[in-house]
Amino acid sequence: MYDCVVIGAGIAGAVAARKLAEEKGKKVLVIERRSHIGGNCYDEQDDYGVLIHNYGPHIFHTGMEEVFSYLSRFTDWYMFGHEVVAKVGESLIPVPFNLNTLHMVYEKEKADRLEKKLIETYGEGSRVPIMKLRENEDADIREIAQYVYENVFLRYTMKQWGQKPEEISPEVTGRVPVLISYDNRYFQDKYQGVPKEGFTPMFEKMLAHDNITVRCGIDCKDVLSFDGDDIYLEGEQFFGDVIYTGALDELFDCRFGRLPYRSLRFDFEHYDKDSYQGHSVVNYTVSEDFTRITEFKFLTGQQDADGTTIVKEYPFAYTGAAGEIPYYAILNDENQALYEKYRALTNGMKKFHLLGRLAEYKYYNIDAMTKKAMELADSL
Ligand code: FAD
Ligand code: UDP
């Protein structure tokens, strides 16, 4: 009945399913464990009519034309330059730390001197990871590095990862470099924004194709099984391609031990007033137990809701307990080695493909995930 099975209706699964259905004429079955499509990009109106992102704030950003134009088939966009501020003491300072931030935290003469030195050392417009900046031996640059380390990275990273910046993969802190420019935007990509009507309608359109069947509320482990390298769908051997976007350790009952992940608790609060913080995202880089507060109406541009809804994010170590969701792979050599052990179990299954943040144990953004899903579908 089906030519392909896709496990998971997040961006990875949805893009792959659409391309296989539309461009390869395959009959695709999408199986999703949650009650809805969209994966972590899912959004919906809350009880007060405010459009919220149920799994944390998602801003689409990309410099990849092919990704932007592919997704644009399924949505119009509300485009904006996404800006984030960090609450440091009583001040709100722009993050990533940039030349505007520099002039906010130092008095003019000193800031001018430091700016000149940063430009001479790294070049105007460059992006310097905090861990690189800290290696510089110049006393002035070390002072800036120390300020940024202590006020932007140290405590936020401790909350998010339970580890210091120097203990986690430099790839992670490198996502938010010090910018030697006056650009206050969080991302420097050409395209940034959110789907105009929300992410969920974009997914609905993507999955609305005669060749696609979506079944939500079903765990793939209830319908898929393995015997050696053979795959069975509801008891019958399945010879088509299977794309799996869930966690790889779970698929094999965590037989080598759990792959470590960070999870998040989202606390939503609604206020009967126009604005809570006046910014879409405020990072709490020195105080509080939560990492950041998002105020959705400043992210989605929604005008027609009364009141405002915010979310606070509390990170914790994923344990696999019922109801917990693994959000972030913890990138290090030990975890990668464990991941490779699981991956080796799939080596003999030529039609079984691992795709996605969970299945590949990687830190993908929406755009990179879309690109990877497009490439996989093209290759099948
Ligand atoms: P997911 O969205 O996790 O989808 C996987 C799906 O598979 C899920 O729906 C899951 O329920 C389903 N599944 C898993 N196991 C099974 C099973 N056994 N049976 C059936 N179904 C199963 N990226 C950006 O580009 N911009 C952002 O601003 C941004 N913000 C983020 C904020 C947070 C808090 C987080 C956690 C991530 C953020 N991301 C952001 C990353 C973005 O969420 C991912 O790139 C994207 O969701 C990855 O898509 P995916 O399909 O791989 O995974
Ligand atoms: N980070 C930080 N302070 C900030 C912003 C980011 O310490 O104000 C660090 C933190 O370790 C975080 C990483 O940089 O996990 C990457 O941040 P990003 O915003 O890219 O994380 P994500 O969007 O994936 O939550």
JSON list of N, CA, C and O in Angstrom, two decimals, residues 6 104 169-170 276 287 293 304 308 312 363 374:
[
{"chain": "A", "resi": 6, "resn": "VAL", "atom": "N", "xyz": [7.63, 7.45, 6.79]},
{"chain": "A", "resi": 6, "resn": "VAL", "atom": "CA", "xyz": [8.40, 8.50, 7.45]},
{"chain": "A", "resi": 6, "resn": "VAL", "atom": "C", "xyz": [7.96, 8.54, 8.91]},
{"chain": "A", "resi": 6, "resn": "VAL", "atom": "O", "xyz": [6.77, 8.68, 9.20]},
{"chain": "A", "resi": 104, "resn": "MET", "atom": "N", "xyz": [27.54, 50.53, 25.29]},
{"chain": "A", "resi": 104, "resn": "MET", "atom": "CA", "xyz": [26.62, 50.62, 26.43]},
{"chain": "A", "resi": 104, "resn": "MET", "atom": "C", "xyz": [27.32, 50.28, 27.74]},
{"chain": "A", "resi": 104, "resn": "MET", "atom": "O", "xyz": [26.94, 50.78, 28.80]},
{"chain": "A", "resi": 169, "resn": "SER", "atom": "N", "xyz": [30.77, 21.82, 23.79]},
{"chain": "A", "resi": 169, "resn": "SER", "atom": "CA", "xyz": [31.36, 21.91, 22.46]},
{"chain": "A", "resi": 169, "resn": "SER", "atom": "C", "xyz": [31.45, 23.38, 22.03]},
{"chain": "A", "resi": 169, "resn": "SER", "atom": "O", "xyz": [30.47, 24.13, 22.13]},
{"chain": "A", "resi": 170, "resn": "PRO", "atom": "N", "xyz": [32.62, 23.80, 21.51]},
{"chain": "A", "resi": 170, "resn": "PRO", "atom": "CA", "xyz": [32.76, 25.18, 21.03]},
{"chain": "A", "resi": 170, "resn": "PRO", "atom": "C", "xyz": [31.79, 25.51, 19.91]},
{"chain": "A", "resi": 170, "resn": "PRO", "atom": "O", "xyz": [31.44, 26.68, 19.70]},
{"chain": "A", "resi": 276, "resn": "TYR", "atom": "N", "xyz": [4.38, 42.76, 28.20]},
{"chain": "A", "resi": 276, "resn": "TYR", "atom": "CA", "xyz": [5.04, 42.30, 29.42]},
{"chain": "A", "resi": 276, "resn": "TYR", "atom": "C", "xyz": [6.46, 42.83, 29.51]},
{"chain": "A", "resi": 276, "resn": "TYR", "atom": "O", "xyz": [6.89, 43.34, 30.53]},
{"chain": "A", "resi": 287, "resn": "SER", "atom": "N", "xyz": [20.98, 36.21, 36.09]},
{"chain": "A", "resi": 287, "resn": "SER", "atom": "CA", "xyz": [20.11, 35.90, 37.23]},
{"chain": "A", "resi": 287, "resn": "SER", "atom": "C", "xyz": [19.00, 34.95, 36.81]},
{"chain": "A", "resi": 287, "resn": "SER", "atom": "O", "xyz": [18.86, 34.64, 35.63]},
{"chain": "A", "resi": 293, "resn": "ILE", "atom": "N", "xyz": [12.93, 34.67, 28.54]},
{"chain": "A", "resi": 293, "resn": "ILE", "atom": "CA", "xyz": [11.49, 34.87, 28.45]},
{"chain": "A", "resi": 293, "resn": "ILE", "atom": "C", "xyz": [11.17, 35.33, 27.03]},
{"chain": "A", "resi": 293, "resn": "ILE", "atom": "O", "xyz": [11.78, 36.28, 26.53]},
{"chain": "A", "resi": 304, "resn": "ASP", "atom": "N", "xyz": [-4.24, 41.04, 16.81]},
{"chain": "A", "resi": 304, "resn": "ASP", "atom": "CA", "xyz": [-5.66, 40.97, 17.15]},
{"chain": "A", "resi": 304, "resn": "ASP", "atom": "C", "xyz": [-5.94, 40.22, 18.46]},
{"chain": "A", "resi": 304, "resn": "ASP", "atom": "O", "xyz": [-7.07, 39.82, 18.70]},
{"chain": "A", "resi": 308, "resn": "THR", "atom": "N", "xyz": [-1.35, 39.49, 26.69]},
{"chain": "A", "resi": 308, "resn": "THR", "atom": "CA", "xyz": [-0.09, 38.99, 26.14]},
{"chain": "A", "resi": 308, "resn": "THR", "atom": "C", "xyz": [0.33, 37.70, 26.84]},
{"chain": "A", "resi": 308, "resn": "THR", "atom": "O", "xyz": [0.06, 37.54, 28.03]},
{"chain": "A", "resi": 312, "resn": "LYS", "atom": "N", "xyz": [8.59, 31.06, 29.94]},
{"chain": "A", "resi": 312, "resn": "LYS", "atom": "CA", "xyz": [9.91, 30.97, 30.58]},
{"chain": "A", "resi": 312, "resn": "LYS", "atom": "C", "xyz": [10.45, 29.58, 30.34]},
{"chain": "A", "resi": 312, "resn": "LYS", "atom": "O", "xyz": [9.69, 28.60, 30.45]},
{"chain": "A", "resi": 363, "resn": "TYR", "atom": "N", "xyz": [22.86, 19.27, 16.17]},
{"chain": "A", "resi": 363, "resn": "TYR", "atom": "CA", "xyz": [22.27, 20.55, 16.54]},
{"chain": "A", "resi": 363, "resn": "TYR", "atom": "C", "xyz": [21.86, 21.27, 15.25]},
{"chain": "A", "resi": 363, "resn": "TYR", "atom": "O", "xyz": [22.59, 22.11, 14.76]},
{"chain": "A", "resi": 374, "resn": "MET", "atom": "N", "xyz": [15.70, 17.65, 2.05]},
{"chain": "A", "resi": 374, "resn": "MET", "atom": "CA", "xyz": [15.57, 17.78, 0.58]},
{"chain": "A", "resi": 374, "resn": "MET", "atom": "C", "xyz": [16.61, 16.89, -0.10]},
{"chain": "A", "resi": 374, "resn": "MET", "atom": "O", "xyz": [16.30, 16.17, -1.06]}
]
